[in-house]
Coordinates of C-alpha atoms in Angstrom, one line a residue:
M1 CA 21.0 7.0 -76.4
T2 CA 22.7 5.5 -79.3
L3 CA 20.9 4.4 -82.5
H4 CA 21.2 0.8 -81.8
M5 CA 19.6 1.0 -78.3
Q6 CA 16.8 3.6 -80.2
R7 CA 16.1 0.7 -82.7
E8 CA 15.7 -1.4 -79.6
I9 CA 13.0 0.7 -77.6
D10 CA 11.0 1.2 -80.8
R11 CA 11.0 -2.3 -81.6
L12 CA 10.4 -2.7 -77.6
K13 CA 7.4 -1.0 -78.0
K14 CA 5.9 -1.8 -81.1
S15 CA 5.8 -5.9 -78.9
I16 CA 4.1 -4.3 -75.8
L17 CA 1.6 -2.6 -78.5
S18 CA 0.9 -6.0 -80.6
L19 CA 0.5 -8.1 -77.2
S20 CA -2.0 -5.2 -75.7
A21 CA -4.0 -6.3 -78.7
I22 CA -4.4 -10.0 -78.7
V23 CA -5.1 -10.0 -75.0
E24 CA -7.7 -7.4 -75.4
E25 CA -9.5 -9.4 -78.3
S26 CA -8.7 -12.5 -76.3
V27 CA -10.6 -10.9 -73.2
Q28 CA -13.1 -9.9 -75.9
K29 CA -14.0 -13.1 -77.2
A30 CA -13.9 -14.6 -73.8
V31 CA -16.6 -12.4 -72.9
L32 CA -19.1 -13.5 -76.0
A33 CA -18.7 -16.6 -75.7
V34 CA -20.0 -16.4 -72.3
E35 CA -22.5 -14.2 -73.6
N36 CA -23.9 -16.5 -76.4
L37 CA -22.8 -19.6 -74.6
D38 CA -20.4 -20.2 -77.4
V39 CA -18.4 -23.4 -76.9
E40 CA -16.5 -23.1 -80.5
L41 CA -15.4 -19.2 -79.7
A42 CA -14.1 -20.6 -76.5
R43 CA -12.0 -23.3 -77.5
K44 CA -10.3 -20.5 -79.6
V45 CA -10.1 -18.7 -76.5
M46 CA -7.9 -21.1 -75.1
E47 CA -6.1 -22.4 -78.0
S48 CA -4.7 -18.1 -78.2
D49 CA -3.1 -18.6 -74.8
D50 CA -0.2 -20.4 -76.1
Q51 CA 0.3 -17.4 -78.4
I52 CA 0.7 -14.5 -75.5
D53 CA 2.5 -16.7 -73.6
D54 CA 5.5 -17.1 -76.6
L55 CA 5.4 -13.5 -77.1
E56 CA 5.2 -12.5 -72.9
V57 CA 8.2 -14.8 -72.6
D58 CA 9.8 -12.8 -76.0
L59 CA 9.2 -9.4 -74.5
E60 CA 10.4 -10.2 -71.3
E61 CA 13.6 -11.3 -73.2
E62 CA 14.1 -8.0 -75.4
C63 CA 13.8 -6.2 -72.3
L64 CA 16.6 -8.2 -70.1
K65 CA 18.8 -7.7 -73.5
I66 CA 18.5 -3.7 -73.6
L67 CA 18.8 -3.6 -70.2
A68 CA 22.5 -6.4 -70.4
L69 CA 23.8 -4.2 -73.3
H70 CA 23.1 -0.9 -73.1
Q71 CA 22.8 -0.2 -69.5
P72 CA 19.8 2.6 -70.0
V73 CA 19.5 5.5 -67.7
A74 CA 16.4 7.9 -66.7
N75 CA 13.5 8.0 -68.8
D76 CA 14.5 5.1 -70.9
L77 CA 15.0 2.5 -67.7
R78 CA 12.1 3.8 -66.3
F79 CA 10.8 2.5 -69.4
I80 CA 11.8 -0.6 -69.8
I81 CA 10.6 -1.4 -66.4
A82 CA 7.3 -0.3 -66.4
V83 CA 7.2 -2.6 -69.9
L84 CA 8.2 -5.8 -67.7
K85 CA 4.8 -5.5 -65.3
I86 CA 2.9 -4.9 -67.9
N87 CA 3.9 -7.4 -69.6
N88 CA 3.6 -9.6 -66.6
D89 CA 0.1 -8.4 -66.3
L90 CA -0.7 -8.9 -70.2
E91 CA 0.0 -12.7 -69.6
R92 CA -2.1 -13.0 -66.7
I93 CA -5.1 -11.7 -68.3
G94 CA -5.0 -13.9 -71.1
D95 CA -4.9 -16.8 -68.5
L96 CA -7.7 -15.0 -66.7
A97 CA -9.6 -15.2 -70.0
G98 CA -8.8 -18.6 -70.7
N99 CA -10.1 -19.2 -67.7
I100 CA -13.7 -17.2 -68.8
A101 CA -13.6 -19.8 -71.7
E102 CA -13.3 -22.7 -69.7
R103 CA -15.9 -22.2 -67.6
T104 CA -18.3 -21.4 -70.6
I105 CA -17.4 -24.4 -71.8
A106 CA -18.6 -26.0 -68.2
L107 CA -21.7 -23.8 -68.8
A108 CA -22.9 -25.2 -72.1
E109 CA -22.9 -28.4 -71.0
E110 CA -25.6 -28.3 -68.0
K111 CA -28.2 -29.8 -68.7
E112 CA -30.4 -26.9 -67.6
R113 CA -29.7 -23.3 -68.8
I114 CA -29.7 -20.2 -66.2
V115 CA -30.2 -16.6 -66.8
A116 CA -27.0 -14.8 -65.9
P117 CA -26.7 -12.9 -62.5
S118 CA -28.6 -9.6 -63.0
H119 CA -25.6 -8.2 -62.4
F120 CA -23.1 -10.0 -64.0
P121 CA -24.3 -7.6 -67.8
A122 CA -23.1 -4.5 -66.2
M123 CA -19.7 -6.0 -65.0
V124 CA -18.6 -7.2 -68.2
V125 CA -19.2 -3.4 -69.7
G126 CA -17.4 -2.4 -67.1
V127 CA -14.2 -4.3 -67.2
E128 CA -14.0 -4.9 -71.0
E129 CA -14.0 -0.8 -70.9
M130 CA -11.6 0.0 -68.0
L131 CA -9.3 -2.9 -70.3
K132 CA -9.8 -0.9 -73.0
K133 CA -9.1 2.8 -71.6
S134 CA -6.0 1.3 -69.7
L135 CA -4.1 -0.1 -73.4
D136 CA -5.3 3.4 -74.8
A137 CA -3.5 5.2 -72.3
L138 CA -1.2 3.7 -72.8
V139 CA -0.4 3.5 -76.5
N140 CA -0.9 7.5 -76.3
L141 CA 0.8 7.6 -72.9
D142 CA -2.8 9.5 -71.6
L143 CA -2.2 10.2 -68.2
R144 CA -5.8 11.4 -67.7
L145 CA -6.9 8.3 -68.9
A146 CA -4.8 6.1 -66.7
A147 CA -6.2 7.9 -63.6
Q148 CA -9.7 7.4 -64.4
V149 CA -9.2 3.3 -65.3
C150 CA -8.1 3.3 -61.5
R151 CA -11.4 5.1 -60.5
M152 CA -13.2 2.8 -62.0
D153 CA -12.2 -0.2 -60.2
D154 CA -14.1 0.3 -56.9
Q155 CA -17.4 -0.3 -59.0
I156 CA -16.4 -3.4 -60.4
D157 CA -16.0 -4.7 -56.9
K158 CA -19.4 -4.0 -55.6
L159 CA -20.8 -5.4 -58.9
H160 CA -18.8 -8.5 -57.8
A161 CA -19.6 -8.2 -54.4
Q162 CA -23.3 -7.8 -55.3
T163 CA -22.6 -11.0 -57.8
Y164 CA -21.4 -12.9 -54.8
S165 CA -25.0 -12.0 -52.9
L166 CA -27.0 -12.9 -55.3
V167 CA -25.6 -16.2 -56.1
K168 CA -26.2 -17.2 -52.3
Q169 CA -29.2 -16.7 -52.4
K170 CA -30.0 -18.1 -56.1
V171 CA -28.1 -21.2 -55.0
R172 CA -30.7 -21.4 -51.0
S173 CA -33.6 -21.4 -54.1
N174 CA -32.5 -24.0 -56.4
P175 CA -30.1 -26.1 -54.8
D176 CA -30.2 -28.0 -58.2
Q177 CA -28.8 -25.2 -60.7
L178 CA -25.2 -25.3 -57.6
D179 CA -22.7 -26.1 -60.4
S180 CA -24.3 -23.9 -62.9
F181 CA -24.1 -20.6 -60.5
L182 CA -20.9 -21.6 -59.1
H183 CA -19.8 -21.4 -62.5
Y184 CA -20.7 -17.5 -63.4
L185 CA -19.8 -16.6 -59.4
T186 CA -15.9 -18.0 -61.0
I187 CA -16.6 -16.1 -64.1
S188 CA -17.0 -13.0 -62.2
R189 CA -14.1 -13.6 -59.9
H190 CA -12.3 -14.1 -63.5
L191 CA -13.7 -10.5 -64.6
E192 CA -12.6 -8.9 -61.2
R193 CA -8.9 -10.2 -61.5
I194 CA -8.4 -8.4 -65.2
A195 CA -10.3 -5.2 -63.7
D196 CA -7.9 -5.8 -61.0
L197 CA -5.3 -5.9 -64.0
A198 CA -6.3 -3.5 -66.2
T199 CA -5.7 -0.8 -62.6
N200 CA -2.4 -2.3 -62.3
L201 CA -1.4 -1.4 -65.9
A202 CA -3.0 2.2 -65.7
E203 CA -0.9 2.2 -62.7
D204 CA 2.1 1.5 -64.6
V205 CA 1.6 3.8 -67.2
I206 CA 1.4 6.5 -64.5
Y207 CA 4.6 5.1 -63.1
M208 CA 6.1 5.3 -67.2
I209 CA 5.0 9.4 -67.7
E210 CA 5.6 10.8 -64.6
G211 CA 7.9 8.2 -62.7
D212 CA 5.6 8.0 -59.4
I213 CA 5.0 4.6 -57.9
V214 CA 1.2 4.9 -57.4
R215 CA -0.1 2.0 -56.5
H216 CA -1.0 1.5 -53.1
T217 CA -0.4 5.3 -52.1
G218 CA -4.4 6.2 -53.5
L219 CA -2.8 9.1 -55.5
A220 CA -3.9 7.8 -58.9
R221 CA -7.7 7.4 -57.7

């Protein structure tokens, strides 16, 4: 590898880690906004989405430039391919954080505030943990941690299904609160998608380290 290409790769690593930190913070703020029905914080999350989009585009351009100018092979090529996929998933997580913020504002505007579904807090904790561990696995290239994230996804799916069942029951008994419960159900769905994308990140880390494509194979589980 030429010295110039090594510098480009190092800059790419810094860029993906910087984007990771911003996206993780966006999700944390979105979740906190939901828990406290904090409209001001929710709006800040929505405003940060443009920054995430810009960083995602810049990072993709960096990857494509390295591919075009240096034609990397082996580990370097695998790393750049993984970064391209991780970059896209991080941008989608940022979008989902913005969607959660939008629903938070809608919830806060409801005349009668309701208690969040009982499974909701556990889901929030689980999703935040999955995202944190997937990003830690990326930072430290930790194979064990990445595999651990993949195993956690099923539990989040179960919590989302339980929330869905509970919301159906609540709507039947409290039809006047339909909109509020649907907002929570949509937020639950966004959280479930963040967990899926965190799993994607972990699987890409496994690919980055070992070169194995474990998506759809269940090997990471």
